[in-house]
mmCIF file of C-alpha atoms and ligand atoms in Angstrom:
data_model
loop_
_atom_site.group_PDB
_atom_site.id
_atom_site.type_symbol
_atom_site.label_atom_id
_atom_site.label_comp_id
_atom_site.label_asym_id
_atom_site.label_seq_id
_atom_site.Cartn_x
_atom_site.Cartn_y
_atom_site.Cartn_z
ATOM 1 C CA UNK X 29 -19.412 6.947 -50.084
ATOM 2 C CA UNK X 30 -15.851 5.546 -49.795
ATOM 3 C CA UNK X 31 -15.082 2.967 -47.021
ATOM 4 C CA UNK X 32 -12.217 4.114 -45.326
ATOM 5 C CA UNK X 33 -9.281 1.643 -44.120
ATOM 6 C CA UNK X 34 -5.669 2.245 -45.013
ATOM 7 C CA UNK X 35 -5.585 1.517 -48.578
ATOM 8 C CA UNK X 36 -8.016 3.879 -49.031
ATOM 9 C CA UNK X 37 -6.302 6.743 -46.714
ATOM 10 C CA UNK X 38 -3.378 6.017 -49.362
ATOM 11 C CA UNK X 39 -5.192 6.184 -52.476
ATOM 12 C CA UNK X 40 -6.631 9.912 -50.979
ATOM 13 C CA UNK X 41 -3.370 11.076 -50.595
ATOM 14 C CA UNK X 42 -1.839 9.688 -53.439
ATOM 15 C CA UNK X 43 -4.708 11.594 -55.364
ATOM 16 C CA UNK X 44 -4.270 14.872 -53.320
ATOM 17 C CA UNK X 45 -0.119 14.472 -53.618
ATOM 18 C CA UNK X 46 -1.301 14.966 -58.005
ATOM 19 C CA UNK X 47 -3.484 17.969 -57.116
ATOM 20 C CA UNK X 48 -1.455 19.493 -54.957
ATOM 21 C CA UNK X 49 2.192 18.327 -55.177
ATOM 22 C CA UNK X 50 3.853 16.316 -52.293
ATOM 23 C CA UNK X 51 3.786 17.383 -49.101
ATOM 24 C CA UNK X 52 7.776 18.202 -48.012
ATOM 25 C CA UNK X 53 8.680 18.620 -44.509
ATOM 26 C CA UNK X 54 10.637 20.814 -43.139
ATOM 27 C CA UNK X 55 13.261 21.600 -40.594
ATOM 28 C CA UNK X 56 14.790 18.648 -38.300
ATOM 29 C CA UNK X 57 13.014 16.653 -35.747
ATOM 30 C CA UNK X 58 13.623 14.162 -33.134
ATOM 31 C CA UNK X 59 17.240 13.614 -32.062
ATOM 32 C CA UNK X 60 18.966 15.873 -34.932
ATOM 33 C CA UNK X 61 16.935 19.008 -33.405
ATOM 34 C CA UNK X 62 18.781 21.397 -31.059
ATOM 35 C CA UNK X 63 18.354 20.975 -27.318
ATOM 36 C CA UNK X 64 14.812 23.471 -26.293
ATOM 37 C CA UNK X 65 13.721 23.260 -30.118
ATOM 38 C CA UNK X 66 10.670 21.079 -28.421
ATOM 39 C CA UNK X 67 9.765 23.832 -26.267
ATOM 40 C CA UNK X 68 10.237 26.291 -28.697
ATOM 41 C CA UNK X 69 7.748 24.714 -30.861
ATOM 42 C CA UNK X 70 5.278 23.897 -27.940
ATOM 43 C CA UNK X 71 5.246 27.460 -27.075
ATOM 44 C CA UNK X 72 4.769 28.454 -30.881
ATOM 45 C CA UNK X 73 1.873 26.350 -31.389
ATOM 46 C CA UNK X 74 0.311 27.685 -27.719
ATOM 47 C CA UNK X 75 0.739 31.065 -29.806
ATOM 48 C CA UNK X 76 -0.735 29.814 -32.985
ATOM 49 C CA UNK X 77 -3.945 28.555 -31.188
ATOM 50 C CA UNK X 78 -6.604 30.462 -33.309
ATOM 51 C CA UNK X 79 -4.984 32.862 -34.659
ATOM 52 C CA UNK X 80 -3.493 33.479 -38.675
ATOM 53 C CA UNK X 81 0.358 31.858 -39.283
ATOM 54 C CA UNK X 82 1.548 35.572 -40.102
ATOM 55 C CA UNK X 83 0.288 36.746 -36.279
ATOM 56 C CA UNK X 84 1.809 33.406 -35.044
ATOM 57 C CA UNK X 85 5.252 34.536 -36.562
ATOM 58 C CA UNK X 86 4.993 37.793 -35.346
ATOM 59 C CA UNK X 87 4.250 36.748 -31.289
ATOM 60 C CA UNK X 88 6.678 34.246 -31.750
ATOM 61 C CA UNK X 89 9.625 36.264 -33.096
ATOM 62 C CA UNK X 90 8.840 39.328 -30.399
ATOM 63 C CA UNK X 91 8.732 36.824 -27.822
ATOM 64 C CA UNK X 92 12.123 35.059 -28.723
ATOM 65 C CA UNK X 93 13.532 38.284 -29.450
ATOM 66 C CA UNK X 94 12.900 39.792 -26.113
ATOM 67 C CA UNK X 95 13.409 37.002 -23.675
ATOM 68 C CA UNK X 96 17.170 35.807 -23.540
ATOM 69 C CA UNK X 97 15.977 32.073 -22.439
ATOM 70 C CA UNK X 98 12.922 30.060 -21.373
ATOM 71 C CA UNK X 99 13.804 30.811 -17.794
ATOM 72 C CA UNK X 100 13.107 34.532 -18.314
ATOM 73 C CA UNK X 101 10.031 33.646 -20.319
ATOM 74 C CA UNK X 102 8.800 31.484 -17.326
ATOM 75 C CA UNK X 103 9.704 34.377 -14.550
ATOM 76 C CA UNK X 104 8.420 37.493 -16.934
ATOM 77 C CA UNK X 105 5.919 39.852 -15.334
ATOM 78 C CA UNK X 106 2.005 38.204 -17.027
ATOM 79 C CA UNK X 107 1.322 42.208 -18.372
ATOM 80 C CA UNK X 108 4.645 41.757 -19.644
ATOM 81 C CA UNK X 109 4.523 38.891 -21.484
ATOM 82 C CA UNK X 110 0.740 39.409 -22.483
ATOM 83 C CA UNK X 111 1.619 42.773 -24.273
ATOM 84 C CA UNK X 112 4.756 40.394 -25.536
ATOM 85 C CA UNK X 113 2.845 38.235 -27.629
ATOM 86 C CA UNK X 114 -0.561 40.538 -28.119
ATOM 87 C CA UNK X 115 -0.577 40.211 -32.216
ATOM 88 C CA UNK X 116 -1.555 36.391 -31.397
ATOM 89 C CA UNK X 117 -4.713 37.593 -29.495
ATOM 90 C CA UNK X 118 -6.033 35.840 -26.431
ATOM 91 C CA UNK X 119 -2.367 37.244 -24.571
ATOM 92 C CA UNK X 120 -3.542 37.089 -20.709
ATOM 93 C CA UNK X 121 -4.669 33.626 -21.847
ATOM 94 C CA UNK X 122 -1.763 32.425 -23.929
ATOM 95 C CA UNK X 123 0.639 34.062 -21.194
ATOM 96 C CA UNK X 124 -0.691 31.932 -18.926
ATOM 97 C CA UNK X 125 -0.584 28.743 -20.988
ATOM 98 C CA UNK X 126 3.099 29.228 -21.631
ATOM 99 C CA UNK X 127 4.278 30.210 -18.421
ATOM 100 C CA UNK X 128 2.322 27.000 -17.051
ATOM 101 C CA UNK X 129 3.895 24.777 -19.831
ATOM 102 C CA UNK X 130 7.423 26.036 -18.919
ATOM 103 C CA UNK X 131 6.844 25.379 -15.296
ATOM 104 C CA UNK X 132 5.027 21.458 -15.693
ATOM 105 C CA UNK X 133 8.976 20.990 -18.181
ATOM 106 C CA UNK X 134 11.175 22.070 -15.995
ATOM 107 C CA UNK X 135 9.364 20.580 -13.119
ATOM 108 C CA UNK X 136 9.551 17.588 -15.004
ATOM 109 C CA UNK X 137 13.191 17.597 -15.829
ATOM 110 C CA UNK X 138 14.709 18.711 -12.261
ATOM 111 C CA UNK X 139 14.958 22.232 -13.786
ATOM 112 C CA UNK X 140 15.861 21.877 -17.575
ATOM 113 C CA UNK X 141 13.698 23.423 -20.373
ATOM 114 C CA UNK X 142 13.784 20.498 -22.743
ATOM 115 C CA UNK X 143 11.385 18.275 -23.948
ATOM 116 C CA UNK X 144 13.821 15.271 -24.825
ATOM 117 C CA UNK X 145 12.005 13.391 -22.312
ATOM 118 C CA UNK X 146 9.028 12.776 -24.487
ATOM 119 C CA UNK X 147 11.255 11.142 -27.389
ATOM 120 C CA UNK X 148 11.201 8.068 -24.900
ATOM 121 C CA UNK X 149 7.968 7.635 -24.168
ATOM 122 C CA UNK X 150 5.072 5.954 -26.143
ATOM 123 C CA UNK X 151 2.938 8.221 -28.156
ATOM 124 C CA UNK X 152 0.022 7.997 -26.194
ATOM 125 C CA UNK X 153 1.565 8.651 -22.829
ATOM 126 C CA UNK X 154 3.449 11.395 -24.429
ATOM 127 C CA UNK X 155 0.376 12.865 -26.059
ATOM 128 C CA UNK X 156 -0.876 12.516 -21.955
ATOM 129 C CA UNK X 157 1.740 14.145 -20.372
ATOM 130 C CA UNK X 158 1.094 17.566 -22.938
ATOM 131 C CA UNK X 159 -2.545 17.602 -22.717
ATOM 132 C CA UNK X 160 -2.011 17.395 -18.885
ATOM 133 C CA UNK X 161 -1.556 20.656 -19.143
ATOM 134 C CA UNK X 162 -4.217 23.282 -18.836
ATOM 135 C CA UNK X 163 -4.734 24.565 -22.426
ATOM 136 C CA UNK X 164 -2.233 22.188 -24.509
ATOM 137 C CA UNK X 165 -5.130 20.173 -26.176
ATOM 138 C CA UNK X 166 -4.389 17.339 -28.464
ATOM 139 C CA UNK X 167 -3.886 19.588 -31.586
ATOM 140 C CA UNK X 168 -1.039 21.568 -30.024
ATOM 141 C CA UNK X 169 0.254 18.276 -28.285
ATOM 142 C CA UNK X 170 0.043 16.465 -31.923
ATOM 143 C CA UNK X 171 1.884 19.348 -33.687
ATOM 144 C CA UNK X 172 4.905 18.989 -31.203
ATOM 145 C CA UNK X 173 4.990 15.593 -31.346
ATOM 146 C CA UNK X 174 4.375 14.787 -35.458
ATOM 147 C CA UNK X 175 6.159 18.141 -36.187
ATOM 148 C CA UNK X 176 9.593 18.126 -33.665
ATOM 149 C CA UNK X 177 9.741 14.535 -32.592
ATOM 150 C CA UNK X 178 8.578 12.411 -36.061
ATOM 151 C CA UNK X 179 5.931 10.793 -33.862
ATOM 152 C CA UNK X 180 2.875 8.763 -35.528
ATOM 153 C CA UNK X 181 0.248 11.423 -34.414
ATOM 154 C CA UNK X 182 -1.938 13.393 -36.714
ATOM 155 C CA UNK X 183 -2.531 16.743 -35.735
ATOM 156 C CA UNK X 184 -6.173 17.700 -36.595
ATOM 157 C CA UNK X 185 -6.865 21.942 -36.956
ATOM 158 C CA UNK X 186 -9.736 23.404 -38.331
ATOM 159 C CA UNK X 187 -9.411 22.755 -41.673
ATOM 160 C CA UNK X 188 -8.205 19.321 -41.536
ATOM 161 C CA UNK X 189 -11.427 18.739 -39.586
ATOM 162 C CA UNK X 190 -13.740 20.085 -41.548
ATOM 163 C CA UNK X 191 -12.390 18.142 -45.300
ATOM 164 C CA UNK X 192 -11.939 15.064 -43.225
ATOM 165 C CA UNK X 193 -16.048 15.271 -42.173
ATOM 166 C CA UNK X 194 -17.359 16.297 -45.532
ATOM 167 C CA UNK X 195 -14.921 12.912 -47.161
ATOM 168 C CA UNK X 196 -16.948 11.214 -44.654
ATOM 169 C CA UNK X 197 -13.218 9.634 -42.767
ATOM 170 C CA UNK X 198 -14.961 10.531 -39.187
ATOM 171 C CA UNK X 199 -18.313 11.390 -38.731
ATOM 172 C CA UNK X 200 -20.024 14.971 -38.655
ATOM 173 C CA UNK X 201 -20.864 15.035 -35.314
ATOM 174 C CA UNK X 202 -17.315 13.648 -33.833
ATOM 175 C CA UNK X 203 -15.846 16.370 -31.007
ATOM 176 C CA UNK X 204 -12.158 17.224 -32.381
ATOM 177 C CA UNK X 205 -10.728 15.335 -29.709
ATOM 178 C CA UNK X 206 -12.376 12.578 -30.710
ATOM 179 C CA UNK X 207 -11.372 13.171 -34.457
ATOM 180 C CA UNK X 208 -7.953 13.546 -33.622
ATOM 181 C CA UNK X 209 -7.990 10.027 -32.033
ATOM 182 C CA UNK X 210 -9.667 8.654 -35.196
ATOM 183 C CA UNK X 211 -7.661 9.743 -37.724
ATOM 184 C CA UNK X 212 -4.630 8.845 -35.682
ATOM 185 C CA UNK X 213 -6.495 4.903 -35.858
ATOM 186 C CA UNK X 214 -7.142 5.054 -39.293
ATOM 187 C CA UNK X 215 -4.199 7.139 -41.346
ATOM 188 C CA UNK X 216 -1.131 4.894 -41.640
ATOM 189 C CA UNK X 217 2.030 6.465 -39.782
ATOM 190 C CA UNK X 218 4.205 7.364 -42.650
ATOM 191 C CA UNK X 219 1.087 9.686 -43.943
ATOM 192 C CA UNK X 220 0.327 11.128 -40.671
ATOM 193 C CA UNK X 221 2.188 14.377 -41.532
ATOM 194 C CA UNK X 222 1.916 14.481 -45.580
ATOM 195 C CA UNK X 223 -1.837 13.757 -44.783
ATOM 196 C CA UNK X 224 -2.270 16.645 -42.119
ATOM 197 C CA UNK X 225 0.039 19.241 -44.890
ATOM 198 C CA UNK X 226 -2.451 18.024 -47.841
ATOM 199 C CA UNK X 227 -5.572 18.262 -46.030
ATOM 200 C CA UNK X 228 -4.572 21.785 -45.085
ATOM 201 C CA UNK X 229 -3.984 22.801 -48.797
ATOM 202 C CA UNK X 230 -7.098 21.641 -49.895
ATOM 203 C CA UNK X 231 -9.417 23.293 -47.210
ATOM 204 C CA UNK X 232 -7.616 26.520 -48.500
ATOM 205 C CA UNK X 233 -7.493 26.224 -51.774
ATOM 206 C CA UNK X 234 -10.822 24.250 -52.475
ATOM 207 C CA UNK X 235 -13.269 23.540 -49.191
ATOM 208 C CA UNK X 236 -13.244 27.150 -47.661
ATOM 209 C CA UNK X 237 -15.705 27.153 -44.522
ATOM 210 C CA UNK X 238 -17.993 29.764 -46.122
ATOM 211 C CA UNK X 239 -17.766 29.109 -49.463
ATOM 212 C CA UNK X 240 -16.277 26.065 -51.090
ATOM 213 C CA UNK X 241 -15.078 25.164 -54.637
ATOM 214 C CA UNK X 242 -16.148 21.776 -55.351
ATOM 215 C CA UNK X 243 -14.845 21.368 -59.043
ATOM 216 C CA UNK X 244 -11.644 19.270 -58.404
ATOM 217 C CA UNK X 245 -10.947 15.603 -59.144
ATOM 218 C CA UNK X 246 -10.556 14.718 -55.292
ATOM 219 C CA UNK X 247 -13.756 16.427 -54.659
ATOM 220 C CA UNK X 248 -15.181 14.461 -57.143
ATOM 221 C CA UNK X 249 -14.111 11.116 -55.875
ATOM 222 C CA UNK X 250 -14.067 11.657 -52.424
ATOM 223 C CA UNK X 251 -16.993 13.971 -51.346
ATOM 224 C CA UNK X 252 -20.972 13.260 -51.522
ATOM 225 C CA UNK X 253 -21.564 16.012 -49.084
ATOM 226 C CA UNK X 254 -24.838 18.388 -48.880
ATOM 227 C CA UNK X 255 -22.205 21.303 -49.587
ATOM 228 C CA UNK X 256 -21.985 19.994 -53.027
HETATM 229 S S1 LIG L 8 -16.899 18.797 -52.745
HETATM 230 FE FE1 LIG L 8 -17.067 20.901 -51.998
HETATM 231 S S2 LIG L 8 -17.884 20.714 -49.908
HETATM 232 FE FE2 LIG L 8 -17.144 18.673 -50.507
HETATM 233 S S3 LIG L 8 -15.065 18.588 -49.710
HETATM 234 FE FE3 LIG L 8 -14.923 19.339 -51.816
HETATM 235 S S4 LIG L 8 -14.941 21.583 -51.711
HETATM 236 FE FE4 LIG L 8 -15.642 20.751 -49.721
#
């Protein structure tokens, strides 16, 4: 069983960075992003909440494509924007969680649909402010805030979850709110993202949920599970 500090965090990606190939990022963040790029990718991530990236894409681009601005997103009839977004599933509830999130920003700002606000503030009292709204939870508020604004916070989905409690980093039974706010204590900053890209590849590629294919050299280093 590896003990896990920070060296070790490194050495696991270093080892999944020769399996898999670095993990690039893409797209600009923080202050070289466009103005409402922040809320774009807040309400993209309410859309990707359990749902396939191809079905997130296709909510997302109907959405942007048939709403001029947030404004008209925010004031859309809910039928309207839950037949909108429908290929992401869950639209009465998504509709809602967007519509809410638009309304907690711009009450925020004084009426602007921007996020810039956020770049200011610590991490945790960022992460705070998002997850004070009703159904941002701290895997949609970590994907804004590693993904747009370059912040040190490690956003944990399902398959990040389940390799990071078969390597044994957090424990089995840990809630994924409480996983999140483990790996964001153990995994040094600078491999926050890289970390949360490579973790992804390898639940896909190697530890599937039903059916897992154990034969790889990080497998072999790294996991002593039962699944083996
Ligand atoms: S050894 Fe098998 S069960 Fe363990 S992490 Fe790798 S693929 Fe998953």
């Amino acid at each position: 069983m590896t003990e896990w500090d920070a060296a070790a965090v490194e050495r696991l990606h270093d080892d999944l960075v020769d399996l898999h190939g670095p993990a690039e990022r893409d797209g600009e963040h923080g202050s070289d992003a466009a103005p409402g790029d922040g809320v774009r990718q807040l309400l993209t991530t309410i859309l990707s909440q359990n749902v396939a990236d191809e079905n997130t894409r296709r909510a997302a681009n109907s959405l942007f494509d048939r709403y001029a601005d947030f404004r008209a997103i925010e004031d859309a009839p809910h039928d309207e924007l839950a037949e909108t977004i429908r290929v992401a599933g869950l639209p009465d509830t998504k509709a809602e969680r967007i519509q809410r999130a638009l309304a907690a920003v711009r009450e925020q700002t004084g009426g602007a649909y921007s996020l810039a606000f956020l770049d200011a503030m610590p991490t945790d009292e960022a992460k705070a402010w998002l997850t004070d709204i009703k159904g941002v939870g701290p895997k949609t508020a970590s994907v804004v805030l590693n993904f747009h604004f370059g912040k040190p916070a490690m956003a944990v989905d399902t398959h990040v979850e389940r390799v990071s409690k078969r390597f044994g980093l957090v424990a089995e039974s840990a809630s994924n709110a409480r996983v999140h706010d483990l790996l964001d204590d153990l995994v040094p900053d600078d491999l926050k993202y890289p970390l949360h890209v490579l973790l992804i590849t390898h639940g896909r590629e190697f530890c599937t949920a039903r059916s897992p294919d154990c034969d790889n050299p990080v497998c072999a280093t790294y996991c002593d599970c039962d699944g083996c």
